[in-house]
Coordinates of C-alpha atoms in Angstrom, one line a residue:
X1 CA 2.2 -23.8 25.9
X2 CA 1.8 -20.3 26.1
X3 CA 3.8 -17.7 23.1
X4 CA 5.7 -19.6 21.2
X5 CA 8.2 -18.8 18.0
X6 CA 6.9 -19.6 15.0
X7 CA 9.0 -17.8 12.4
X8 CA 12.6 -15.8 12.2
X9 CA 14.5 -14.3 10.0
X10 CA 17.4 -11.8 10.4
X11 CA 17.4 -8.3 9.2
X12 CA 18.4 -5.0 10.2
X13 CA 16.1 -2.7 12.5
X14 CA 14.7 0.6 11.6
X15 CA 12.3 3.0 13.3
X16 CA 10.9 6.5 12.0
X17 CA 12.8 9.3 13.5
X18 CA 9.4 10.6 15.8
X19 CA 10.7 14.6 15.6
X20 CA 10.5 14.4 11.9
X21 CA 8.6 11.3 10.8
X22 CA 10.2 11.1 7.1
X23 CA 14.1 10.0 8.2
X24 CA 14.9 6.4 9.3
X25 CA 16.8 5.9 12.9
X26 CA 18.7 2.2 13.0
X27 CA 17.7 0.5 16.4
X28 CA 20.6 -2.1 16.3
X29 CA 23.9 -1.9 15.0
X30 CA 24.4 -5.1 13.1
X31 CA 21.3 -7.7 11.5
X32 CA 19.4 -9.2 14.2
X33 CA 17.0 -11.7 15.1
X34 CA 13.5 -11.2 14.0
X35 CA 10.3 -13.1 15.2
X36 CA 6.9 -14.1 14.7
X37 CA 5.4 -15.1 17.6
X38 CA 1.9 -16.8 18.3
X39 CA 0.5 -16.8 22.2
X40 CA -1.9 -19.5 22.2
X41 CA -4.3 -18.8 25.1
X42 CA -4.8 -15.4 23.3
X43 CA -4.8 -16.2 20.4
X44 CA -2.6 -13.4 19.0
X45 CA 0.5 -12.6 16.6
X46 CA 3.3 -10.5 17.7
X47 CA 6.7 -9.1 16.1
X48 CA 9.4 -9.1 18.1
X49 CA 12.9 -8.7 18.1
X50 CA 15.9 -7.9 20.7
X51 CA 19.3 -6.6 20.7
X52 CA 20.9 -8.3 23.3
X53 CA 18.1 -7.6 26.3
X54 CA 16.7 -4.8 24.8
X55 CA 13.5 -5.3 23.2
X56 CA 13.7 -3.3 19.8
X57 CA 10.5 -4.4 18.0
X58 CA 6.9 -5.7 20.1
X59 CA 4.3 -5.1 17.4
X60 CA 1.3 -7.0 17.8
X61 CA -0.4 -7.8 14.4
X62 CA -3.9 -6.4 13.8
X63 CA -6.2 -7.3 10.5
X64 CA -5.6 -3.3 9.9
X65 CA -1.9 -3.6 9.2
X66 CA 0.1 -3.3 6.0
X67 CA 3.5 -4.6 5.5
X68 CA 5.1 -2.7 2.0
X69 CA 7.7 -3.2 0.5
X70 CA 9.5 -0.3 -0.4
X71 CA 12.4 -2.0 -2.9
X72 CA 13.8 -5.0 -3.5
X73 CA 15.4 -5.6 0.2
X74 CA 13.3 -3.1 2.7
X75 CA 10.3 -3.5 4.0
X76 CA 8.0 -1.2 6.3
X77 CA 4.8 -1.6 8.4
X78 CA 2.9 1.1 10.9
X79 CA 1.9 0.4 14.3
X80 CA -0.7 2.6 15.6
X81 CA -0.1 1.3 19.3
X82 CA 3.0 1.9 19.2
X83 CA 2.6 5.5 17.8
X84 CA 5.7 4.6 15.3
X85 CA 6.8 2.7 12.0
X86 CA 9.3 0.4 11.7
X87 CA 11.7 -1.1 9.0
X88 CA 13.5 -4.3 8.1
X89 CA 16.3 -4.2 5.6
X90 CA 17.1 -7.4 4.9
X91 CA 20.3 -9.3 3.1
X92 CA 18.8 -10.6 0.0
X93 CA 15.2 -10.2 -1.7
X94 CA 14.2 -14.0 -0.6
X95 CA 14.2 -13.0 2.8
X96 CA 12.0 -9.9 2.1
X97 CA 9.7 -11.5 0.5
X98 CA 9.1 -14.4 2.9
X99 CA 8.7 -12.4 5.7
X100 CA 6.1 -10.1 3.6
X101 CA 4.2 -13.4 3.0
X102 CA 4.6 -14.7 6.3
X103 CA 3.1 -11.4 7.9
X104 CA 0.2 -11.5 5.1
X105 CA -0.7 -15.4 6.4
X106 CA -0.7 -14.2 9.7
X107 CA -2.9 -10.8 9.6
X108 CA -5.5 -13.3 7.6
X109 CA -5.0 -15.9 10.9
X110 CA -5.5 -12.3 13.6
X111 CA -8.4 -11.3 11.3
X112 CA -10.1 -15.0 11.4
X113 CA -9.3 -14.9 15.2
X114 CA -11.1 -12.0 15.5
X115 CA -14.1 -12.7 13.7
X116 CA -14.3 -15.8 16.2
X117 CA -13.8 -13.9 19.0
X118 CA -17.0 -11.4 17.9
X119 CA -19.0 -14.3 17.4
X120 CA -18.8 -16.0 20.5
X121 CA -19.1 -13.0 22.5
X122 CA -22.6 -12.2 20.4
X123 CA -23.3 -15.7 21.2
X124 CA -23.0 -15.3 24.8
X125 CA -24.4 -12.1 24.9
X126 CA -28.1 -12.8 23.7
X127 CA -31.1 -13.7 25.9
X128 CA -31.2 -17.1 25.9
X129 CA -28.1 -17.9 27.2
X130 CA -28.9 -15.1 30.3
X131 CA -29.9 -17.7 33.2
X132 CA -26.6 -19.4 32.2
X133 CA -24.0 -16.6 32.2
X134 CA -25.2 -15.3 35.3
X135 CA -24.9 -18.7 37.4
X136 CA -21.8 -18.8 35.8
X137 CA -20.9 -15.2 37.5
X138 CA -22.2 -16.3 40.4
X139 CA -19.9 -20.0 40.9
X140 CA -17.0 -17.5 39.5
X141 CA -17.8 -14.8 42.7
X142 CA -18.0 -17.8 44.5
X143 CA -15.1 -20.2 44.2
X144 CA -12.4 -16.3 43.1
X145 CA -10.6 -18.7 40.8
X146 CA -11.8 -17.1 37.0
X147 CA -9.3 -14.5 35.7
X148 CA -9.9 -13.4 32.4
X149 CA -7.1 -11.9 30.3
X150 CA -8.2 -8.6 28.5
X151 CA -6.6 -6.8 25.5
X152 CA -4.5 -4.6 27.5
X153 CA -2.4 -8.1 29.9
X154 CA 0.9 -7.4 30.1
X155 CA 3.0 -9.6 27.5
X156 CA 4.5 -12.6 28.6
X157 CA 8.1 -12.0 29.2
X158 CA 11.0 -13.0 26.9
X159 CA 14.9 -14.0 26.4
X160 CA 17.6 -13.9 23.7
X161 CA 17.4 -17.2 23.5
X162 CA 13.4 -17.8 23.0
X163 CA 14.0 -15.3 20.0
X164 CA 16.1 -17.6 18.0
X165 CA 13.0 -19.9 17.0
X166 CA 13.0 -23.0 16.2
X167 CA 16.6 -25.1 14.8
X168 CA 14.4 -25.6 11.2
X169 CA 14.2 -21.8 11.2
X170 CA 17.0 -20.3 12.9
X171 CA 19.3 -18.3 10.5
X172 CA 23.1 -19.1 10.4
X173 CA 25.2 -16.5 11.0
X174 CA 27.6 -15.3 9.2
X175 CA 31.6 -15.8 9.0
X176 CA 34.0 -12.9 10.0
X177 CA 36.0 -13.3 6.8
X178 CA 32.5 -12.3 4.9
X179 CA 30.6 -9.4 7.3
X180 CA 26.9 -9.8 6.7
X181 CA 26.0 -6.8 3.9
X182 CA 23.6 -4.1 5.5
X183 CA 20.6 -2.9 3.8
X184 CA 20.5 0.7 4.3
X185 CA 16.9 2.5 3.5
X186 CA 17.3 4.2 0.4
X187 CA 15.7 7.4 -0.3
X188 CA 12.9 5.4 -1.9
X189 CA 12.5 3.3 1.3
X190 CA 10.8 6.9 3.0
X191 CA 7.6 5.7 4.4
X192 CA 4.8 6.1 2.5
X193 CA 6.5 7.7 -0.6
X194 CA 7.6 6.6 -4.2
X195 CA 10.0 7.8 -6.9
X196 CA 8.6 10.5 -8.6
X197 CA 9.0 9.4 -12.4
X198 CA 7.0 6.7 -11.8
X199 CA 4.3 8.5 -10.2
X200 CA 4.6 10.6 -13.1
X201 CA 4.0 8.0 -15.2
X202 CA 1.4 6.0 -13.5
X203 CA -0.4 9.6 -13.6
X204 CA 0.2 10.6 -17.0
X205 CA -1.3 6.8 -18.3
X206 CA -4.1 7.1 -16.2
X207 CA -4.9 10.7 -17.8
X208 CA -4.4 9.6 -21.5
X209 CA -6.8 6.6 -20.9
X210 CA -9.5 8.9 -19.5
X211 CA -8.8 11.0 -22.1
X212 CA -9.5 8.4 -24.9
X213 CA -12.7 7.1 -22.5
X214 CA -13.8 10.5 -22.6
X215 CA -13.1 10.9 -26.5
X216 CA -15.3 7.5 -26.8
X217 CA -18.2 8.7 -24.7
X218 CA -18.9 11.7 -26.3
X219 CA -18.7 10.3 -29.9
X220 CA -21.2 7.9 -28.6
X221 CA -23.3 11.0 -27.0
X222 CA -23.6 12.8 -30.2
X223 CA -24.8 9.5 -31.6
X224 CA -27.1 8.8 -29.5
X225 CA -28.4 12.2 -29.4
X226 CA -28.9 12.0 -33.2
X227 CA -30.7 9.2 -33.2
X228 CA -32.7 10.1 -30.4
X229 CA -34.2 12.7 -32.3
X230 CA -34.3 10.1 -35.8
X231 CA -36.1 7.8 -33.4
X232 CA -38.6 10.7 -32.1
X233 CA -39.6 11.4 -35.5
X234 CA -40.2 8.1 -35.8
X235 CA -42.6 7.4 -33.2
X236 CA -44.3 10.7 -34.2
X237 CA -44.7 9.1 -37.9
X238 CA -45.4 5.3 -36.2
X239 CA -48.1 7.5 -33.9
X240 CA -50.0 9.4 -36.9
X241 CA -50.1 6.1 -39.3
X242 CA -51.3 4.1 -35.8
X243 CA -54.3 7.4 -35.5
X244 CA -54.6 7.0 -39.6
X245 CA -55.0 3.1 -39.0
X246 CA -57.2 3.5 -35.9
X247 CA -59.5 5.9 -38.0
X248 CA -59.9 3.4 -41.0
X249 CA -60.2 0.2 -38.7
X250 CA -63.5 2.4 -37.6
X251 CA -64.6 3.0 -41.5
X252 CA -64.1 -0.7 -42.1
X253 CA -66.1 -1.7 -39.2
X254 CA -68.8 0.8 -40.4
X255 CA -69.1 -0.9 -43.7
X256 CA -71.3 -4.1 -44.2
X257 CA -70.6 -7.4 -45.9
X258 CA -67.0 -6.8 -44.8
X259 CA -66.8 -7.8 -41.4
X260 CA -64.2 -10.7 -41.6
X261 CA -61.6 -8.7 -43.6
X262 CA -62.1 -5.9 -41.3
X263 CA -61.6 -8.3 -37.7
X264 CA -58.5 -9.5 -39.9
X265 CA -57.1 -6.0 -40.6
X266 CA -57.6 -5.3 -37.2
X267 CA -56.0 -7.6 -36.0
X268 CA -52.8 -7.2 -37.9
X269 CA -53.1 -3.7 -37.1
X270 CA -53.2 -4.2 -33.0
X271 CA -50.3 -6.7 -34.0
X272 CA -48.7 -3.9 -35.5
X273 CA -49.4 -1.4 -32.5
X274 CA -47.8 -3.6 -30.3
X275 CA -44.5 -4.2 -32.1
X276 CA -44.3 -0.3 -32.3
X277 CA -45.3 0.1 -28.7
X278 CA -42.1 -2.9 -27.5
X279 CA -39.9 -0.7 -30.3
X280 CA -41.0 2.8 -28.6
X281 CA -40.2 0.9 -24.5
X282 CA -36.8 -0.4 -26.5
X283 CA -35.9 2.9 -27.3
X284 CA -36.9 4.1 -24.0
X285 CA -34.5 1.9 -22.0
X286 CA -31.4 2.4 -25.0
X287 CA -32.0 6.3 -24.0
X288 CA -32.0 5.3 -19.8
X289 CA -28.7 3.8 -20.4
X290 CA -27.1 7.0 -22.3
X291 CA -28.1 9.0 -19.7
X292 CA -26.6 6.5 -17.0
X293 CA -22.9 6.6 -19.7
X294 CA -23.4 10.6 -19.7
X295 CA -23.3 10.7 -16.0
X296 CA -20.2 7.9 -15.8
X297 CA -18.6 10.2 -18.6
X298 CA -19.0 13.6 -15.3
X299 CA -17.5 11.3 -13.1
X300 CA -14.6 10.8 -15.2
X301 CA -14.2 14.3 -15.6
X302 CA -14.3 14.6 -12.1
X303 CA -11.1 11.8 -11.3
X304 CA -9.4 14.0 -14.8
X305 CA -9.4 17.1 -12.8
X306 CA -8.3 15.0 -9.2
X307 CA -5.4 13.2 -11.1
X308 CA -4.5 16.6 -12.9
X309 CA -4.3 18.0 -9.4
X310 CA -2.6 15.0 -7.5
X311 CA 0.3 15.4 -10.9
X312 CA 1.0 18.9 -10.0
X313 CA 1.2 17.8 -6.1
X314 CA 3.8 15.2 -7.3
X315 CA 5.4 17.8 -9.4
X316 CA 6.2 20.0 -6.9
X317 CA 7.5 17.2 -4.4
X318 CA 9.6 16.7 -7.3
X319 CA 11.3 20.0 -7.3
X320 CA 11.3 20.0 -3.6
X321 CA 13.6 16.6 -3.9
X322 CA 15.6 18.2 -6.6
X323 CA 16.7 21.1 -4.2
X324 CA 17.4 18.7 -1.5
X325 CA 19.7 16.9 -3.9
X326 CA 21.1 19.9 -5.5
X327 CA 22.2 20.9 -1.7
X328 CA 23.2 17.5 -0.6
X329 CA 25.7 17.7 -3.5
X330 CA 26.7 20.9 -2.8
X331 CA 27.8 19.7 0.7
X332 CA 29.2 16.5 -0.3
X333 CA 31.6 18.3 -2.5
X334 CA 32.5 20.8 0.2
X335 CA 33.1 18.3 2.5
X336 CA 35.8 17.0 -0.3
X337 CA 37.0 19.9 -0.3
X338 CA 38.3 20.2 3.3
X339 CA 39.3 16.7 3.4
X340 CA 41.7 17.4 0.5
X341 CA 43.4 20.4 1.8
X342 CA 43.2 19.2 5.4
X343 CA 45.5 16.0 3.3
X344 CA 47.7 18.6 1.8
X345 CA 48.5 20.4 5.4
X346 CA 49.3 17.0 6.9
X347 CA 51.5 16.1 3.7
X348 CA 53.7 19.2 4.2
X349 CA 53.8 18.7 8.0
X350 CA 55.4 15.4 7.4
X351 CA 57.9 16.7 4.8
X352 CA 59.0 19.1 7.7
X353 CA 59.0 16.8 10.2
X354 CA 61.1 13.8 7.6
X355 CA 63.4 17.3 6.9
X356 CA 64.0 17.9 11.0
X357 CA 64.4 14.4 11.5
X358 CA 67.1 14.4 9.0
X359 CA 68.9 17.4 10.5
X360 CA 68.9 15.9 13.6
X361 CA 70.8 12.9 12.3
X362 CA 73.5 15.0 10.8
X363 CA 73.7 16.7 14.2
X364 CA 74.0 13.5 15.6
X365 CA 76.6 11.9 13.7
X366 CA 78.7 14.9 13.8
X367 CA 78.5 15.2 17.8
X368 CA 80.0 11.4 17.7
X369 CA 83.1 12.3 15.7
X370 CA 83.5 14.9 17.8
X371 CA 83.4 12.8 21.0
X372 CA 85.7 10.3 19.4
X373 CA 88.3 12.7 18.1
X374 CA 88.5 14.6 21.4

């Protein structure tokens, strides 16, 4: 059957300007066709699109990809083959997020793929199968009629009209009276970048709740710490009343006519040892585990100090932002400028020219009743 469409959509086309790699250059000048494509005898997933002949978009998808959605109607996704990014805006947030879970379905389908391909090639790779592959080789060299196709074939070529997909899937286009609504990439959709506030905010929530963790674990620290040295004296008392015990168990045993009251009390007393000994392993593991909390509470310390320093990173992007808009404003109201007084030259250029015409009338008119009374 070989590559076949299997999804489209229509959107417009983006790609990241490569001088710059933060501005978006449109690839197509109105919303075109976009499709998934699946090549069955490779058993791969590709993205394309074209603009008449011209093939805009031939991304094929790898397990590695990410498609993100950047607001509520654009879309992004890098290719490292291609050495570029490219962008979808689309007309309505349906169609985004279809196409985000379409390209989801099929990474998981590229990964599985790939998985099997691994596993047959170990299969066919071990010893036992050696005799086999290499007769194989050999009727291959023999009959010249194998051709394997390797990662780096040449795609199978495509038209306009293979693009459209399937009738079930095919988008209608729009009327003249209503011209389709393009998505333009806002300054949001920049690739890989966010709005700044709520960065700031995501930051700032995650400092205040390592703050209170941090609060927490060193209340509990000091607590332990206390009764880690209660639990010492403890065992030091338990210890010298076990010694005390020990040393009368050894005076009872001395003593005659006794000997049942003394096997008794030593028994309760070796009872006794061991209950202090499974309190004092107890103990033991409860001060293990405060260590192990004492540690988690450095590590949190550590990703306080990270975020701290990732929130004055974002900071400054902020203000770099704010000068960019400051100047973009600037510029915009210049520009309003000049187009005002260039409407005030042309105004009075056609008051003189209304003014001329006029004159030239009169001149006119009076050149007629000339000719008629001569």
């Amino acid at each position: 059957m070989g590559e076949q469409p299997i999804f489209s959509t229509r959107a417009h086309v983006f790609q990241i300007d490569p001088g710059t790699k933060k501005n978006w250059v449109p690839t197509s000048k109105h919303a075109v066709t976009v499709s998934y494509f699946y090549d069955s005898t490779r058993n791969v997933y590709r993205i394309i699109s074209l603009d008449g002949s011209k093939a805009i978009i031939n991304s094929t998808i790898t397990p590695n990809m990410t498609f993100t959605k950047t607001s509520q109607k654009f879309g992004q996704w890098a290719d490292s083959r291609a050495n570029t990014v490219y962008g979808l805006g689309f007309s309505s947030e349906s169609h985004l997020v279809k196409f985000a879970d379409k390209f989801a379905e099929f990474k998981e389908a590229a990964r599985l793929a790939k998985e099997k391909s691994q596993e047959k090639t170990e299969l066919t790779s071990t010893p036992s199968q050696g005799g086999t592959a290499k007769r194989n080789v050999l009727s291959v060299n023999k009959s010249g009629k194998k051709k394997e196709s390797a990662p780096g074939d040449l795609q199978s070529p495509l038209t306009s009209e293979s693009i459209n997909g399937t009738d079930d899937e095919r988008v209608r286009p729009e009327t003249p009276q209503h011209p389709e609504p393009r998505a333009e990439p806002s300054q949001n959709a920049l690739p890989f970048s966010h709005s700044s506030s709520s960065i700031n905010k995501h930051w700032e929530a995650e400092l205040a709740a390592l703050k209170g963790n941090n609060a927490k674990l060193t209340a509990a620290l000091l607590e332990s710490t206390a009764n880690v040295k209660q639990w010492k004296q403890q065992l030091a008392a338990y210890q010298e009343e076990a010694e005390r015990l020990h040393k009368r168990v050894t005076e009872l045993e001395c003593v005659s006519g006794q000997t049942t009251v003394i096997k008794s009390h030593k028994t309760e007393l070796n009872q006794t040892i061991e209950e202090l000994e499974l309190a004092l392993k107890a103990k033991e593991e409860e001060l293990e585990q405060l260590k192990a909390e004492m540690e988690s509470a450095n590590e949190f310390q550590a990703q306080k100090v990270s975020l701290t320093h990732k929130l004055q990173d974002t900071e400054m992007r902020n203000q770099v932002l704010e000068a960019q808009l400051g100047d973009l404003e600037q510029r915009l109201e210049s520009s309003q400028l000049e187009r005002e007084a260039f409407r005030k030259s042309l105004r009075s250029l056609l008051e003189l020219l209304d003014s001329k015409i006029f004159e030239l009338t009169e001149l006119r008119d009076t050149l007629a009743k000339l000719l008629e009374g001569s």
